[in-house]
Amino acid sequence: MKKITKIILFLFMLNTVSYSSSLRIEIKELVNNLSSYKILDVRDKNKFEDLHIKGALNFSASLTYNNFSIDGKISEPNKMQKIIRNLGLDINDNIVIYDDGTFFDASRVFWTLEVYGFKNLKLLNAGFNFWERLNYQTSKDIPIVKQSNYIPSINNKKLATKFTTQIATKANSQIIIDARDYDNYIGKKSAAKRFGHIPKAINIPAINNIKKDLFKSKLKGIDELKDIYKNINKDKKIVLYCSIGRIASTNYFALRELGYDVSNYDASWKEWGNDSNLPIIKLSEAK
């Protein structure tokens, strides 16, 4: 009997560890532990200044792009160093990230910070709009922070490029996922001059990772995400892309939660689709 009790206790502890190491955090958990985290509001500066979660710092998702008008390439180290230092952030800080509830911008910042070496990141599993609706603490005050000594280093395992994606199209050990909607995937629509998708890519739209109801959006539960990615081999490296490396970041977050080895192609279709030297596939349905 004692042996059975010990086994049950051990299994309970395993489940507790798994939950506490989740990459998401629910509203109530954050409310009860506000002082334990640095909170990043990744909405535009004007929205942040209008109202935000009390104590939050503004790290607009637009700052993660080198040149948003061209493609989704990630901001360069010198720019990121300045941004991160001015926010007083260090790579070992416990950080919670939120946006307006789309999860696309929050996921983009999550991925960017992982590329730049941050280790303890969580997404708030709700947007600011729902936080405000629940009447939790908000503020117009902008916190004063002490500048950090952050030195940038890039984790290339999490950042795919045009070159590494070309390799992935021919490597049996890699899977490419197109996170755009189906019409973009088959070539009915495009953010680039060419229509279609990267060879070998399978289509799992970013929106599949999110569930919506009347008042809020939430990330789908772990079991639901497992079902979405059930045919994706965990022994293979995953390369993600969309149009500008934004919405694909939501797939990145989901796959990270599930324990996959995953990278995000930052320049994405806006680079690949505009380079006539690179191969594409346009499905017959797109005619």
Tab-separated table of C-alpha atoms in Angstrom:
chain	number	residue	atom	x	y	z
A	1	MET	CA	0.000	0.000	0.000
A	2	LYS	CA	2.841	2.381	0.908
A	3	LYS	CA	4.507	1.558	-2.407
A	4	ILE	CA	1.322	2.436	-4.342
A	5	THR	CA	0.983	5.688	-2.391
A	6	LYS	CA	4.577	6.633	-3.257
A	7	ILE	CA	3.964	5.919	-6.947
A	8	ILE	CA	0.813	8.080	-6.959
A	9	LEU	CA	2.689	10.884	-5.191
A	10	PHE	CA	5.551	10.623	-7.686
A	11	LEU	CA	3.161	10.835	-10.643
A	12	PHE	CA	1.438	13.825	-9.055
A	13	MET	CA	4.796	15.575	-8.659
A	14	LEU	CA	5.636	14.896	-12.292
A	15	ASN	CA	2.364	16.479	-13.380
A	16	THR	CA	3.008	19.466	-11.129
A	17	VAL	CA	6.481	19.977	-12.601
A	18	SER	CA	5.052	19.724	-16.118
A	19	TYR	CA	2.411	22.348	-15.344
A	20	SER	CA	4.806	24.763	-13.646
A	21	SER	CA	7.235	24.561	-16.546
A	22	SER	CA	4.518	25.510	-19.061
A	23	LEU	CA	5.320	28.324	-21.451
A	24	ARG	CA	1.918	29.919	-20.863
A	25	ILE	CA	0.436	31.550	-17.791
A	26	GLU	CA	-3.236	32.027	-16.980
A	27	ILE	CA	-4.630	35.372	-15.838
A	28	LYS	CA	-5.362	34.285	-12.258
A	29	GLU	CA	-1.854	32.900	-11.818
A	30	LEU	CA	-0.332	36.167	-13.015
A	31	VAL	CA	-2.659	38.226	-10.801
A	32	ASN	CA	-1.476	36.227	-7.786
A	33	ASN	CA	2.200	36.527	-8.739
A	34	LEU	CA	2.585	39.962	-10.346
A	35	SER	CA	5.738	40.774	-8.406
A	36	SER	CA	7.436	37.580	-9.621
A	37	TYR	CA	7.570	38.643	-13.274
A	38	LYS	CA	8.648	41.408	-15.576
A	39	ILE	CA	5.682	42.007	-17.857
A	40	LEU	CA	5.996	43.049	-21.491
A	41	ASP	CA	3.122	44.737	-23.307
A	42	VAL	CA	3.885	44.272	-27.010
A	43	ARG	CA	1.075	46.429	-28.355
A	44	ASP	CA	1.780	49.714	-30.106
A	45	LYS	CA	3.181	52.497	-27.947
A	46	ASN	CA	0.015	54.614	-28.113
A	47	LYS	CA	-2.158	51.742	-26.849
A	48	PHE	CA	0.327	51.023	-24.073
A	49	GLU	CA	0.393	54.650	-22.969
A	50	ASP	CA	-3.396	54.773	-22.968
A	51	LEU	CA	-3.659	51.847	-20.513
A	52	HIS	CA	-1.746	48.677	-19.666
A	53	ILE	CA	-1.315	46.017	-17.004
A	54	LYS	CA	0.091	47.692	-13.913
A	55	GLY	CA	3.887	47.487	-13.922
A	56	ALA	CA	4.164	46.416	-17.561
A	57	LEU	CA	6.911	47.659	-19.874
A	58	ASN	CA	6.294	48.455	-23.529
A	59	PHE	CA	8.137	46.354	-26.106
A	60	SER	CA	6.153	46.958	-29.284
A	61	ALA	CA	6.270	43.923	-31.577
A	62	SER	CA	7.160	46.265	-34.443
A	63	LEU	CA	10.614	46.649	-32.870
A	64	THR	CA	11.406	43.013	-33.669
A	65	TYR	CA	11.527	43.714	-37.424
A	66	ASN	CA	14.615	44.997	-39.202
A	67	ASN	CA	12.465	46.618	-41.916
A	68	PHE	CA	8.781	45.773	-41.613
A	69	SER	CA	7.939	47.216	-45.054
A	70	ILE	CA	10.279	44.770	-46.832
A	71	ASP	CA	9.981	41.438	-45.018
A	72	GLY	CA	10.025	39.914	-41.556
A	73	LYS	CA	13.771	39.780	-40.913
A	74	ILE	CA	14.522	39.946	-37.227
A	75	SER	CA	16.074	43.111	-35.800
A	76	GLU	CA	19.861	43.123	-35.749
A	77	PRO	CA	21.887	42.666	-32.541
A	78	ASN	CA	22.889	46.310	-32.053
A	79	LYS	CA	19.251	47.418	-32.226
A	80	MET	CA	18.063	44.618	-29.932
A	81	GLN	CA	20.805	45.357	-27.414
A	82	LYS	CA	19.653	48.958	-27.088
A	83	ILE	CA	15.967	48.000	-26.768
A	84	ILE	CA	16.565	45.263	-24.221
A	85	ARG	CA	19.008	47.291	-22.125
A	86	ASN	CA	16.629	50.245	-21.987
A	87	LEU	CA	13.909	47.913	-20.697
A	88	GLY	CA	16.247	46.691	-17.966
A	89	LEU	CA	15.944	43.066	-19.077
A	90	ASP	CA	18.408	40.218	-18.529
A	91	ILE	CA	18.266	36.772	-20.108
A	92	ASN	CA	17.447	35.021	-16.829
A	93	ASP	CA	14.527	37.298	-15.915
A	94	ASN	CA	11.102	35.705	-15.526
A	95	ILE	CA	9.080	37.455	-18.216
A	96	VAL	CA	5.396	37.402	-19.183
A	97	ILE	CA	4.400	38.673	-22.629
A	98	TYR	CA	0.959	39.822	-23.746
A	99	ASP	CA	-0.732	41.562	-26.672
A	100	ASP	CA	-4.334	42.472	-27.479
A	101	GLY	CA	-5.399	38.828	-27.663
A	102	THR	CA	-4.425	37.779	-31.187
A	103	PHE	CA	-1.284	36.056	-29.811
A	104	PHE	CA	0.506	36.799	-33.090
A	105	ASP	CA	2.502	39.762	-31.778
A	106	ALA	CA	3.080	38.223	-28.352
A	107	SER	CA	4.369	35.060	-30.037
A	108	ARG	CA	6.638	37.094	-32.342
A	109	VAL	CA	8.242	38.778	-29.319
A	110	PHE	CA	8.450	35.428	-27.489
A	111	TRP	CA	10.304	33.896	-30.446
A	112	THR	CA	12.551	36.957	-30.890
A	113	LEU	CA	13.621	36.911	-27.257
A	114	GLU	CA	14.340	33.175	-27.439
A	115	VAL	CA	16.510	33.820	-30.503
A	116	TYR	CA	18.336	36.422	-28.414
A	117	GLY	CA	19.013	34.046	-25.543
A	118	PHE	CA	16.170	34.600	-23.076
A	119	LYS	CA	15.291	31.472	-21.122
A	120	ASN	CA	12.315	32.116	-18.835
A	121	LEU	CA	9.496	33.400	-21.006
A	122	LYS	CA	5.746	32.885	-20.777
A	123	LEU	CA	2.767	34.055	-22.824
A	124	LEU	CA	-0.272	35.347	-20.991
A	125	ASN	CA	-3.105	33.094	-22.120
A	126	ALA	CA	-5.408	36.045	-22.792
A	127	GLY	CA	-5.140	39.518	-24.236
A	128	PHE	CA	-5.151	42.885	-22.535
A	129	ASN	CA	-8.757	43.459	-23.590
A	130	PHE	CA	-9.921	40.495	-21.510
A	131	TRP	CA	-7.668	41.491	-18.587
A	132	GLU	CA	-9.319	44.918	-18.596
A	133	ARG	CA	-12.786	43.394	-18.881
A	134	LEU	CA	-12.133	41.416	-15.692
A	135	ASN	CA	-11.206	44.656	-13.897
A	136	TYR	CA	-7.727	43.547	-12.918
A	137	GLN	CA	-5.047	46.129	-12.130
A	138	THR	CA	-4.275	48.562	-14.946
A	139	SER	CA	-2.304	51.780	-15.103
A	140	LYS	CA	-1.199	54.652	-17.310
A	141	ASP	CA	2.070	54.982	-15.383
A	142	ILE	CA	5.274	54.090	-17.197
A	143	PRO	CA	7.716	52.280	-14.893
A	144	ILE	CA	11.209	53.689	-14.423
A	145	VAL	CA	13.799	50.949	-14.859
A	146	LYS	CA	17.535	50.637	-14.406
A	147	GLN	CA	19.354	49.904	-17.656
A	148	SER	CA	20.680	46.355	-17.894
A	149	ASN	CA	24.044	45.128	-19.174
A	150	TYR	CA	22.520	42.723	-21.706
A	151	ILE	CA	24.927	41.536	-24.417
A	152	PRO	CA	23.211	39.978	-27.460
A	153	SER	CA	23.916	36.482	-28.687
A	154	ILE	CA	21.855	34.730	-31.349
A	155	ASN	CA	20.569	31.172	-31.030
A	156	ASN	CA	20.734	30.127	-34.680
A	157	LYS	CA	18.853	26.903	-33.926
A	158	LYS	CA	15.682	28.962	-33.514
A	159	LEU	CA	16.234	31.251	-36.511
A	160	ALA	CA	15.750	29.895	-40.037
A	161	THR	CA	17.042	31.793	-43.070
A	162	LYS	CA	16.615	31.572	-46.818
A	163	PHE	CA	19.737	29.406	-46.969
A	164	THR	CA	18.781	27.002	-44.175
A	165	THR	CA	15.235	26.735	-45.552
A	166	GLN	CA	16.628	25.772	-48.961
A	167	ILE	CA	18.502	22.967	-47.231
A	168	ALA	CA	15.311	21.943	-45.418
A	169	THR	CA	13.456	21.477	-48.728
A	170	LYS	CA	15.815	18.590	-49.544
A	171	ALA	CA	16.522	17.167	-46.098
A	172	ASN	CA	14.541	14.134	-44.954
A	173	SER	CA	15.367	15.088	-41.375
A	174	GLN	CA	13.413	18.356	-41.609
A	175	ILE	CA	9.759	19.318	-41.990
A	176	ILE	CA	8.553	22.668	-43.334
A	177	ILE	CA	5.243	24.099	-42.115
A	178	ASP	CA	3.443	26.960	-43.857
A	179	ALA	CA	1.431	28.866	-41.232
A	180	ARG	CA	-0.495	31.046	-43.698
A	181	ASP	CA	-4.129	30.398	-44.510
A	182	TYR	CA	-5.063	27.814	-47.134
A	183	ASP	CA	-5.668	30.327	-49.938
A	184	ASN	CA	-2.126	31.656	-49.571
A	185	TYR	CA	-0.756	28.130	-49.359
A	186	ILE	CA	-2.350	26.948	-52.609
A	187	GLY	CA	-1.588	30.184	-54.430
A	188	LYS	CA	-4.889	32.036	-54.609
A	189	LYS	CA	-3.447	34.910	-52.580
A	190	SER	CA	0.065	36.140	-51.875
A	191	ALA	CA	1.952	38.865	-50.021
A	192	ALA	CA	4.751	38.484	-52.593
A	193	LYS	CA	4.943	38.772	-56.374
A	194	ARG	CA	4.775	34.989	-56.771
A	195	PHE	CA	1.961	32.707	-55.623
A	196	GLY	CA	2.221	29.308	-53.966
A	197	HIS	CA	4.354	27.799	-51.231
A	198	ILE	CA	7.849	26.535	-50.470
A	199	PRO	CA	8.458	23.000	-51.794
A	200	LYS	CA	7.698	20.228	-49.303
A	201	ALA	CA	5.781	22.568	-46.990
A	202	ILE	CA	2.605	21.326	-45.335
A	203	ASN	CA	-0.136	23.735	-44.306
A	204	ILE	CA	-1.041	24.234	-40.636
A	205	PRO	CA	-2.557	27.734	-40.371
A	206	ALA	CA	-1.528	29.750	-37.328
A	207	ILE	CA	-5.148	30.378	-36.416
A	208	ASN	CA	-5.518	26.640	-35.699
A	209	ASN	CA	-3.551	27.162	-32.474
A	210	ILE	CA	-6.122	29.573	-31.057
A	211	LYS	CA	-9.700	29.204	-29.871
A	212	LYS	CA	-12.069	32.152	-29.753
A	213	ASP	CA	-15.338	32.915	-28.067
A	214	LEU	CA	-17.430	36.062	-27.803
A	215	PHE	CA	-15.198	37.947	-25.382
A	216	LYS	CA	-11.737	36.432	-25.549
A	217	SER	CA	-9.213	34.338	-27.405
A	218	LYS	CA	-7.094	31.656	-25.764
A	219	LEU	CA	-4.348	29.343	-26.844
A	220	LYS	CA	-5.675	25.849	-27.377
A	221	GLY	CA	-4.953	23.353	-24.635
A	222	ILE	CA	-1.971	21.028	-24.791
A	223	ASP	CA	-4.089	18.011	-25.753
A	224	GLU	CA	-5.720	20.007	-28.559
A	225	LEU	CA	-2.299	21.117	-29.809
A	226	LYS	CA	-1.053	17.537	-29.695
A	227	ASP	CA	-3.943	16.571	-31.945
A	228	ILE	CA	-3.140	19.358	-34.425
A	229	TYR	CA	0.492	18.261	-34.696
A	230	LYS	CA	-0.035	14.521	-34.264
A	231	ASN	CA	1.374	13.750	-37.717
A	232	ILE	CA	4.520	15.828	-37.187
A	233	ASN	CA	7.467	13.602	-36.312
A	234	LYS	CA	9.161	14.781	-33.110
A	235	ASP	CA	12.465	13.344	-34.279
A	236	LYS	CA	12.628	15.863	-37.118
A	237	LYS	CA	13.571	19.530	-37.073
A	238	ILE	CA	10.692	21.872	-37.906
A	239	VAL	CA	11.028	25.005	-40.050
A	240	LEU	CA	8.124	27.462	-39.946
A	241	TYR	CA	7.216	30.336	-42.202
A	242	CYS	CA	4.310	32.643	-43.048
A	243	SER	CA	4.435	35.989	-44.861
A	244	ILE	CA	6.693	37.915	-42.471
A	245	GLY	CA	7.535	35.518	-39.636
A	246	ARG	CA	4.723	36.922	-37.489
A	247	ILE	CA	1.796	34.514	-37.367
A	248	ALA	CA	4.170	31.540	-37.754
A	249	SER	CA	5.521	32.542	-34.347
A	250	THR	CA	2.254	31.227	-32.889
A	251	ASN	CA	2.986	27.804	-34.389
A	252	TYR	CA	6.500	28.189	-32.999
A	253	PHE	CA	5.120	28.757	-29.516
A	254	ALA	CA	2.757	25.777	-29.779
A	255	LEU	CA	5.501	23.471	-31.012
A	256	ARG	CA	7.865	24.675	-28.281
A	257	GLU	CA	5.217	23.803	-25.708
A	258	LEU	CA	4.983	20.333	-27.227
A	259	GLY	CA	8.754	19.844	-27.095
A	260	TYR	CA	9.644	20.050	-30.796
A	261	ASP	CA	12.956	21.257	-32.228
A	262	VAL	CA	11.627	24.244	-34.151
A	263	SER	CA	12.859	27.368	-35.924
A	264	ASN	CA	11.065	30.291	-37.554
A	265	TYR	CA	12.050	31.659	-40.980
A	266	ASP	CA	11.916	35.375	-40.248
A	267	ALA	CA	11.880	36.843	-43.786
A	268	SER	CA	9.414	34.131	-44.794
A	269	TRP	CA	7.285	34.270	-47.961
A	270	LYS	CA	7.954	37.973	-48.564
A	271	GLU	CA	11.574	37.032	-49.223
A	272	TRP	CA	11.120	33.583	-50.772
A	273	GLY	CA	8.133	34.536	-52.914
A	274	ASN	CA	9.925	37.570	-54.326
A	275	ASP	CA	13.093	35.684	-55.273
A	276	SER	CA	12.583	34.198	-58.748
A	277	ASN	CA	15.658	32.004	-58.284
A	278	LEU	CA	13.935	29.956	-55.596
A	279	PRO	CA	11.528	27.080	-56.333
A	280	ILE	CA	7.843	27.257	-55.440
A	281	ILE	CA	4.815	25.015	-55.752
A	282	LYS	CA	1.421	26.296	-56.846
A	283	LEU	CA	-1.324	23.738	-56.459
A	284	SER	CA	-3.828	23.047	-59.244
A	285	GLU	CA	-6.667	24.336	-57.020
A	286	ALA	CA	-5.191	27.809	-57.389
A	287	LYS	CA	-6.140	28.022	-61.064
